[in-house]
mmCIF file of N, CA and C in Angstrom:
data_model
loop_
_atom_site.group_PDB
_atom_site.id
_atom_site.type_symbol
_atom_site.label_atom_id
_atom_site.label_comp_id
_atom_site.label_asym_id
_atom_site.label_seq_id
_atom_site.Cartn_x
_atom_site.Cartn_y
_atom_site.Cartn_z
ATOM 1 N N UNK A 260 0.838 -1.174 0.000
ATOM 2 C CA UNK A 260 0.000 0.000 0.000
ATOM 3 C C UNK A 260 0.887 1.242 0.000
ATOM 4 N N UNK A 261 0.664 1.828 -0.743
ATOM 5 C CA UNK A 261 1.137 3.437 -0.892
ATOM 6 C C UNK A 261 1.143 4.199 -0.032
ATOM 7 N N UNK A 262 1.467 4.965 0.941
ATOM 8 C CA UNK A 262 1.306 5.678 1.942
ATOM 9 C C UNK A 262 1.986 7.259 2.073
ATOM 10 N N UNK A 263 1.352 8.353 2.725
ATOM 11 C CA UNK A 263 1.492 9.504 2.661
ATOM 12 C C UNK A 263 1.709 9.708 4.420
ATOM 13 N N UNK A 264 2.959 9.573 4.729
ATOM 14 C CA UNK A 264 3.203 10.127 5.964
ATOM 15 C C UNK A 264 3.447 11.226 6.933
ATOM 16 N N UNK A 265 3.036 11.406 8.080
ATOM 17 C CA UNK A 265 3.767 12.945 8.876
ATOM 18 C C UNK A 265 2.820 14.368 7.629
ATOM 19 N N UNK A 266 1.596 14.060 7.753
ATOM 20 C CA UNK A 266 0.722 14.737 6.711
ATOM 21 C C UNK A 266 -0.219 15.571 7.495
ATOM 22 N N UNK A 267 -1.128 16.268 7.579
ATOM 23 C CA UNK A 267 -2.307 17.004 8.124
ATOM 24 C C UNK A 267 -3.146 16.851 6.420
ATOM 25 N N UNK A 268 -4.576 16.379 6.877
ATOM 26 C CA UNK A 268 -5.466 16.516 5.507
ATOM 27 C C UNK A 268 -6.731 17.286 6.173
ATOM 28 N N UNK A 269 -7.199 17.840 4.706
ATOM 29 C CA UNK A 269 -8.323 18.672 5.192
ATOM 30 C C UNK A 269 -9.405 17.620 5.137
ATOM 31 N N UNK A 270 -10.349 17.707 6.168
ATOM 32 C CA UNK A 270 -11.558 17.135 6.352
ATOM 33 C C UNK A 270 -12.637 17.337 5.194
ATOM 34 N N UNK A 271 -13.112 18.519 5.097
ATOM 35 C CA UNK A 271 -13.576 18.731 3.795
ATOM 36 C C UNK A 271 -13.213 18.640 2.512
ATOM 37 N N UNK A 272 -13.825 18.131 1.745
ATOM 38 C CA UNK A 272 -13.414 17.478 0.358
ATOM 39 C C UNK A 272 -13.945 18.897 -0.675
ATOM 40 N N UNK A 273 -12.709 18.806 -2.003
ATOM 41 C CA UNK A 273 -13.081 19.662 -2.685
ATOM 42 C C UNK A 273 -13.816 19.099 -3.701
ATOM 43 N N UNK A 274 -15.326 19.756 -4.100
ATOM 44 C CA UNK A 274 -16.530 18.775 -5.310
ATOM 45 C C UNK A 274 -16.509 19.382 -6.028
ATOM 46 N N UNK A 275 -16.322 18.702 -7.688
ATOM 47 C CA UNK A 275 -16.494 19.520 -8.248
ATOM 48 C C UNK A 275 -17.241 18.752 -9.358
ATOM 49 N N UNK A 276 -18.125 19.305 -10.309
ATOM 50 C CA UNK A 276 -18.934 18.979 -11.396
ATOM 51 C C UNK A 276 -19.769 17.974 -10.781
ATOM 52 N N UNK A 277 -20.468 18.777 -9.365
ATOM 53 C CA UNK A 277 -22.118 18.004 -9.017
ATOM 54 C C UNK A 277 -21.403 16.867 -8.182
ATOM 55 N N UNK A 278 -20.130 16.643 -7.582
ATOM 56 C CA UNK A 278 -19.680 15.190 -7.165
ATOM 57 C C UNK A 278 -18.813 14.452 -7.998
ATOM 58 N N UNK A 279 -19.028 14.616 -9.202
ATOM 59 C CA UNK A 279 -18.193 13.299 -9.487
ATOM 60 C C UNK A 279 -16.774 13.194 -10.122
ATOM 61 N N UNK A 280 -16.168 14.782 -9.312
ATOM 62 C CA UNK A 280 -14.694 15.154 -9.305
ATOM 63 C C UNK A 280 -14.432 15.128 -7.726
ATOM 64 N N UNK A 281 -13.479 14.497 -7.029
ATOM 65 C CA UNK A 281 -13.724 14.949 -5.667
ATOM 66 C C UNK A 281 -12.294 14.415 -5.397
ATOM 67 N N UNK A 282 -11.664 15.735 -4.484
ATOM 68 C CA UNK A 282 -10.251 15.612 -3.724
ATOM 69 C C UNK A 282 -10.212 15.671 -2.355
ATOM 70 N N UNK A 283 -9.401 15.742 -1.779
ATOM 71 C CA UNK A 283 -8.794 15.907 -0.023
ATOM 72 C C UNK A 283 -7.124 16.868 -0.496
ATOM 73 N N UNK A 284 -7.296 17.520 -0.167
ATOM 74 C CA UNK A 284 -5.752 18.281 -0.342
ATOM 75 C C UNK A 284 -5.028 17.612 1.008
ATOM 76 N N UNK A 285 -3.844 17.707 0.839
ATOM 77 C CA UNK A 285 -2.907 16.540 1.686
ATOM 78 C C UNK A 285 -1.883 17.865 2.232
ATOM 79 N N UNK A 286 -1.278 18.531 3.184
ATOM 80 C CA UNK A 286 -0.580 19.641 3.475
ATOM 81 C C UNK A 286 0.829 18.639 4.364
ATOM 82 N N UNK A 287 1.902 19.183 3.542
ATOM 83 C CA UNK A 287 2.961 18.274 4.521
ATOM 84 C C UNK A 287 3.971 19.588 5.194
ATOM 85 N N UNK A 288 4.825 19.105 6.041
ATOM 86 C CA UNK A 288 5.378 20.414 7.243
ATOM 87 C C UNK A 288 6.049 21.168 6.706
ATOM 88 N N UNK A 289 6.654 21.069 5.342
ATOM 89 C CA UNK A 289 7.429 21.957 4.751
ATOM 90 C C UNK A 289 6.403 22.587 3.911
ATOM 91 N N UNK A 290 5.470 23.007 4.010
ATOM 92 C CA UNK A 290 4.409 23.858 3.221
ATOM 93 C C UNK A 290 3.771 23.340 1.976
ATOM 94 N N UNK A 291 4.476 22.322 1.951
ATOM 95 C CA UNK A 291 4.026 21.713 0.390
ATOM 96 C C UNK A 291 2.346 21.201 0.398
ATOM 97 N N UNK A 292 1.726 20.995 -0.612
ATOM 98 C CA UNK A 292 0.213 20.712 -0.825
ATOM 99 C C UNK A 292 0.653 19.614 -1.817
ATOM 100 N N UNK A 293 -0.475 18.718 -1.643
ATOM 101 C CA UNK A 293 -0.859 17.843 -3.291
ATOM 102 C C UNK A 293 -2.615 17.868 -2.535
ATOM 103 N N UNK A 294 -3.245 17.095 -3.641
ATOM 104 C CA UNK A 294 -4.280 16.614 -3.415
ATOM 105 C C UNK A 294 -4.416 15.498 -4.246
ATOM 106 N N UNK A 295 -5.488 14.397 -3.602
ATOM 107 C CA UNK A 295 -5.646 13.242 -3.800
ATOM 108 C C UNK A 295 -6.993 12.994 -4.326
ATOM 109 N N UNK A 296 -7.670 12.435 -5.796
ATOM 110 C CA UNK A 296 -8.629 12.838 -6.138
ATOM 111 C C UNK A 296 -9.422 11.659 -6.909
ATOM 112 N N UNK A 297 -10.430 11.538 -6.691
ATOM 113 C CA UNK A 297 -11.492 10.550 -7.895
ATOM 114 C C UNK A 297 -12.210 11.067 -8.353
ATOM 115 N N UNK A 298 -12.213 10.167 -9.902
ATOM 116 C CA UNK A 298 -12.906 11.205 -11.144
ATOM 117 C C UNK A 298 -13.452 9.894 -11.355
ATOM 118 N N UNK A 299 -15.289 9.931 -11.626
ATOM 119 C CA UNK A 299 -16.328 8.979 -12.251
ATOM 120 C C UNK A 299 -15.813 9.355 -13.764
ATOM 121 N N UNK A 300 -16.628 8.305 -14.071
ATOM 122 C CA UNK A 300 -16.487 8.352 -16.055
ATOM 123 C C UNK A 300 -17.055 10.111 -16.223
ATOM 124 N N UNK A 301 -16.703 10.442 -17.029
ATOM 125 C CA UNK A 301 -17.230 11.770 -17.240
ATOM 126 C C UNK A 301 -16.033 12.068 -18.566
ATOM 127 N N UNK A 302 -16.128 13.639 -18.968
ATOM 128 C CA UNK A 302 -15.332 14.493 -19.463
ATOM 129 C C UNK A 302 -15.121 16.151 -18.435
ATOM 130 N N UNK A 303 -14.100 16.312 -18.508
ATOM 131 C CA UNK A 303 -13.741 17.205 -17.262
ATOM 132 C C UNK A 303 -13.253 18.448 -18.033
ATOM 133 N N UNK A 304 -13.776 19.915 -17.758
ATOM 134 C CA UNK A 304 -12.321 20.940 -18.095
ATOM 135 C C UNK A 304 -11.945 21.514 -16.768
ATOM 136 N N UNK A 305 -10.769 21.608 -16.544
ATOM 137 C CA UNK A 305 -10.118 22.457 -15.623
ATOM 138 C C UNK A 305 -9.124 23.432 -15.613
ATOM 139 N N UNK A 306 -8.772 23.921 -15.149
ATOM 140 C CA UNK A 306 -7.653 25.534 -15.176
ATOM 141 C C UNK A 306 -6.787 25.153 -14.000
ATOM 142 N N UNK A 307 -5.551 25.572 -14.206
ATOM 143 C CA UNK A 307 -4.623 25.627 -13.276
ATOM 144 C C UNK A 307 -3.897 27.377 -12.652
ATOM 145 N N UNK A 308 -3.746 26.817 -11.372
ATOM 146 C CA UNK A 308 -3.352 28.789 -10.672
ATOM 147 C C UNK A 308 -1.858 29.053 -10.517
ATOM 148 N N UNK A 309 -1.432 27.748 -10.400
ATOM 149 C CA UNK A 309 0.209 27.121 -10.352
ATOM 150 C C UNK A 309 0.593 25.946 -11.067
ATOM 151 N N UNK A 310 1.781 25.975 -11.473
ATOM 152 C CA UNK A 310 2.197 24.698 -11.702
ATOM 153 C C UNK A 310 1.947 23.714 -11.274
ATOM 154 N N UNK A 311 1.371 22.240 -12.057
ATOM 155 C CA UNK A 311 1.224 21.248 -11.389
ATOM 156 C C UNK A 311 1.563 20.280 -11.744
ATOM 157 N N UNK A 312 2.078 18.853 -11.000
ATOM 158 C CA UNK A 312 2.316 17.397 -11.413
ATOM 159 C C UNK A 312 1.120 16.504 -11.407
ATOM 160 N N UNK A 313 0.246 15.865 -12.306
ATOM 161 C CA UNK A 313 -0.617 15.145 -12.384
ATOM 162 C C UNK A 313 -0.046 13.751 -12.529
ATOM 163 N N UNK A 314 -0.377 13.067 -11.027
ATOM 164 C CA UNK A 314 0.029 11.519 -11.458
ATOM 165 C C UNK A 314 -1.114 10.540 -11.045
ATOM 166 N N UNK A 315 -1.183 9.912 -12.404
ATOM 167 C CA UNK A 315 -2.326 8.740 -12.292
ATOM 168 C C UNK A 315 -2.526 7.524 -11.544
ATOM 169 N N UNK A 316 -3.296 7.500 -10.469
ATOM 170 C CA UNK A 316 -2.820 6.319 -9.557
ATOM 171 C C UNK A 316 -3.287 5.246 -9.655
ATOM 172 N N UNK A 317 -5.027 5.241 -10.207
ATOM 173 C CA UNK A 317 -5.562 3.923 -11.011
ATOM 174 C C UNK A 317 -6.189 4.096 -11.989
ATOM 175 N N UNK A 318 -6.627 3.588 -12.304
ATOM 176 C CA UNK A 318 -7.265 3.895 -13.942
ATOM 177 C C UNK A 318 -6.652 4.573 -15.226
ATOM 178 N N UNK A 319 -7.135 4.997 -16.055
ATOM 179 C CA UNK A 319 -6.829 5.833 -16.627
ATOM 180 C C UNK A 319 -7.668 6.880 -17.177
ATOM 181 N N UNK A 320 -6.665 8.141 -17.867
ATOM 182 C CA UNK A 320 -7.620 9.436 -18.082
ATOM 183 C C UNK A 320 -6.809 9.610 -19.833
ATOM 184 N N UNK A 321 -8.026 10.332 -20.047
ATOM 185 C CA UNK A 321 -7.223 10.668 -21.702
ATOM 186 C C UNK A 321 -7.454 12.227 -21.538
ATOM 187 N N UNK A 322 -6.062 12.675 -21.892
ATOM 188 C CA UNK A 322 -5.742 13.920 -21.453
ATOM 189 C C UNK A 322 -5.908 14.844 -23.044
ATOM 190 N N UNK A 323 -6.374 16.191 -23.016
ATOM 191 C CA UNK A 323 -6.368 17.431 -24.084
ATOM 192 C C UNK A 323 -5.533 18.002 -23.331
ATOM 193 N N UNK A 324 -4.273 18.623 -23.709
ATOM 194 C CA UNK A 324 -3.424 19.430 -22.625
ATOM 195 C C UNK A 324 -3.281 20.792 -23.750
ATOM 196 N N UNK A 325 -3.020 21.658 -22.955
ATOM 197 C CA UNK A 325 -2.686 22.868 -23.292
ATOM 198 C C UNK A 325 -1.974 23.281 -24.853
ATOM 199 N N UNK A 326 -2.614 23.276 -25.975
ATOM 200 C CA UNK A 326 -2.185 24.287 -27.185
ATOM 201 C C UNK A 326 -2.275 22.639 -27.934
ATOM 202 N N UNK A 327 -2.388 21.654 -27.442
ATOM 203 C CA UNK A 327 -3.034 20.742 -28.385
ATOM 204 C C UNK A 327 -4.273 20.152 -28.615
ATOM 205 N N UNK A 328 -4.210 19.481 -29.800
ATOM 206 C CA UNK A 328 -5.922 19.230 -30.566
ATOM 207 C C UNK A 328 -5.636 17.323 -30.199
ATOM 208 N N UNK A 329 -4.682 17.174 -29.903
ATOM 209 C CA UNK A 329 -5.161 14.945 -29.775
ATOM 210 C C UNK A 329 -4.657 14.719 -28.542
ATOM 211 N N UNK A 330 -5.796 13.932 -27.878
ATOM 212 C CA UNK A 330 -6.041 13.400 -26.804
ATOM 213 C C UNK A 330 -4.592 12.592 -26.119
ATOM 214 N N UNK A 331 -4.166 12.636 -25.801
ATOM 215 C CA UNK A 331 -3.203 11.624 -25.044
ATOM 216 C C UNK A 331 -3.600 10.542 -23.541
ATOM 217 N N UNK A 332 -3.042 9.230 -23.669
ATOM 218 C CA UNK A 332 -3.796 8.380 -22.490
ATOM 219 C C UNK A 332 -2.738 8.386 -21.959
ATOM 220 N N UNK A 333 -2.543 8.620 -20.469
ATOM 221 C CA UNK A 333 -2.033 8.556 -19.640
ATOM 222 C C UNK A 333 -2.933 6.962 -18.272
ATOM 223 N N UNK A 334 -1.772 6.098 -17.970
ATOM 224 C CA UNK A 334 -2.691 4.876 -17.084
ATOM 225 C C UNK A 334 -2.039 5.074 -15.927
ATOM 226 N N UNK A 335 -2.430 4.336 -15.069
ATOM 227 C CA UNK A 335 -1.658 4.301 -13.649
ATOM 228 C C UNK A 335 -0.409 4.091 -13.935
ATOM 229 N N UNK A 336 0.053 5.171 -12.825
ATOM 230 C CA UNK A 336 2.310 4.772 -12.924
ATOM 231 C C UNK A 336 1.936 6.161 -13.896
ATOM 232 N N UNK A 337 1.518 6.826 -14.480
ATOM 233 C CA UNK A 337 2.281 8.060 -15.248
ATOM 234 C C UNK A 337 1.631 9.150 -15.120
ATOM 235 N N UNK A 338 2.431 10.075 -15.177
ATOM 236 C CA UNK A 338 1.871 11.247 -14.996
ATOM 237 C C UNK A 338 2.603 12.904 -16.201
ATOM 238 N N UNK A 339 1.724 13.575 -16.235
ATOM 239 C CA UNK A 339 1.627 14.716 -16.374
ATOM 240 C C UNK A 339 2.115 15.889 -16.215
ATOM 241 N N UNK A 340 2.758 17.203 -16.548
ATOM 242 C CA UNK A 340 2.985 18.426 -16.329
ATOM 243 C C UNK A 340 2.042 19.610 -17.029
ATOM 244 N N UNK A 341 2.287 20.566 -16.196
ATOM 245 C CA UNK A 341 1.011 21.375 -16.591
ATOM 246 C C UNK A 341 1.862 22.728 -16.016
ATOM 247 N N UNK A 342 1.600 23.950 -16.549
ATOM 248 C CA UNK A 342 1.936 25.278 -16.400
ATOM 249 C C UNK A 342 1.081 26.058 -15.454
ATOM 250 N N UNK A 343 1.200 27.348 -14.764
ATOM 251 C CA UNK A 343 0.528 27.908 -14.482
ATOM 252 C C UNK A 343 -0.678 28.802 -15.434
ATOM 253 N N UNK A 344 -1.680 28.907 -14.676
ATOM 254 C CA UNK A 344 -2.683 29.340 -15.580
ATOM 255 C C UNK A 344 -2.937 29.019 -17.239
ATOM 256 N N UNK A 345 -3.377 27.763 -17.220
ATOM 257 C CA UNK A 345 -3.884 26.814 -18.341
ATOM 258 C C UNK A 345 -5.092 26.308 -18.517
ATOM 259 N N UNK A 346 -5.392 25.593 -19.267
ATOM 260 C CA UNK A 346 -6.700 25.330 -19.265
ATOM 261 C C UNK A 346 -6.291 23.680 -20.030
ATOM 262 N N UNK A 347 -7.046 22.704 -19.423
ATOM 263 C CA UNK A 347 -6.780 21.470 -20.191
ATOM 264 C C UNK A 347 -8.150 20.443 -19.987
ATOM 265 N N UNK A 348 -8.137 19.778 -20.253
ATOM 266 C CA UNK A 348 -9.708 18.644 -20.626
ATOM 267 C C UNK A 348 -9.109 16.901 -20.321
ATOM 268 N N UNK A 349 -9.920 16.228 -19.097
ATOM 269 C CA UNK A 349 -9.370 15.234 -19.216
ATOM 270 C C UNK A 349 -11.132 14.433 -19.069
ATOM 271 N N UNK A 350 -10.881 13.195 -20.203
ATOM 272 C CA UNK A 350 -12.179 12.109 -19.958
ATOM 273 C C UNK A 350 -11.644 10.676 -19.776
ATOM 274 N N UNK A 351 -12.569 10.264 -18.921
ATOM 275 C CA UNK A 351 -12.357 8.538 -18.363
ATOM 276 C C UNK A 351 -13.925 8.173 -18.875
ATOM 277 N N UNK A 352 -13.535 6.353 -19.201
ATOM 278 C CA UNK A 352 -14.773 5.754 -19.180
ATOM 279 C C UNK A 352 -15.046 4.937 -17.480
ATOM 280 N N UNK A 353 -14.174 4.790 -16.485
ATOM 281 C CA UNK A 353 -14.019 4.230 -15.726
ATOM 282 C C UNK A 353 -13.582 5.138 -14.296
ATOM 283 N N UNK A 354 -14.092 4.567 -13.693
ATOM 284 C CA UNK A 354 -13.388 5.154 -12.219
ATOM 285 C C UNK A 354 -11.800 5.496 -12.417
ATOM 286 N N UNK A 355 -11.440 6.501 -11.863
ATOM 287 C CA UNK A 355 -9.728 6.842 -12.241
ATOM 288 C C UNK A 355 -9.533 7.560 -10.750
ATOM 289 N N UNK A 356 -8.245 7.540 -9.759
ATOM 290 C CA UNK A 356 -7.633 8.605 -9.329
ATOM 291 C C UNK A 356 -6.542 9.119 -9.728
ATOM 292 N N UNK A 357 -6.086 9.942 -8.768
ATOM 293 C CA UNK A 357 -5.136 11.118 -9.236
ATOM 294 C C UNK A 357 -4.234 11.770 -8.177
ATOM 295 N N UNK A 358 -2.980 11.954 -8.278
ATOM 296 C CA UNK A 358 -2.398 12.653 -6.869
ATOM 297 C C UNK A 358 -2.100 13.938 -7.699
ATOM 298 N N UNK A 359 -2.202 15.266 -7.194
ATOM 299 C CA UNK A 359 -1.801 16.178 -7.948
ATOM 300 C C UNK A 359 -0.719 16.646 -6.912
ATOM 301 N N UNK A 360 0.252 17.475 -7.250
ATOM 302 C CA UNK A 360 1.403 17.999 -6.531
ATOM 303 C C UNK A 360 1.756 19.291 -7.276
ATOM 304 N N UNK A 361 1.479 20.334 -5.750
ATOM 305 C CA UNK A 361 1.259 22.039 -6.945
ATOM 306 C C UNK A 361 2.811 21.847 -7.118
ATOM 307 N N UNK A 362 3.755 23.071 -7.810
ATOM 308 C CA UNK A 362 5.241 23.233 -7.404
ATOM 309 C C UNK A 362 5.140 24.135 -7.418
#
């Protein structure tokens, strides 16, 4: 099992699109954030405020990333980079999570 140690998490979960986007942001002692997240089958758009690491922990997501037109699949074990203030599109047919890590 994977484990996130010496952590404080927020109790409240962040929802987004009606429920069936939903995180816990994870805060560790050196100030750092990620959040930990499940996405139902759907199609998603989201924006970023900072830089971020998107890593896929089960499932998979097919990613639209920033200034391109074809989808890319990303499965568990890989992950993602993303810029500040972007805009990108990710769809699953299946249950998927996600650890995000701002920088």
């Amino acid at each position: 099992m994977n484990l996130i140690e010496h952590v404080s998490v927020a109790k409240t979960a962040n929802i987004y699109f009606d429920g069936k986007v939903t995180s816990r942001s994870v805060f560790f002692a050196d100030g750092s954030k990620q959040t930990l997240g499940v996405v139902l089958p759907g199609e998603y758009a989201f924006s970023t405020s900072q830089p971020e690491n998107m890593a896929v922990i089960s499932g998979s997501f097919e990613v639209l990333l920033p200034g391109s037109t074809t989808w890319q699949t990303f499965t568990a074990g890989t992950q993602f980079a993303l810029a500040a203030n972007v805009s990108f599109k990710i769809r699953n047919s299946a249950i998927a999570e996600y650890c995000c890590s701002y920088l």
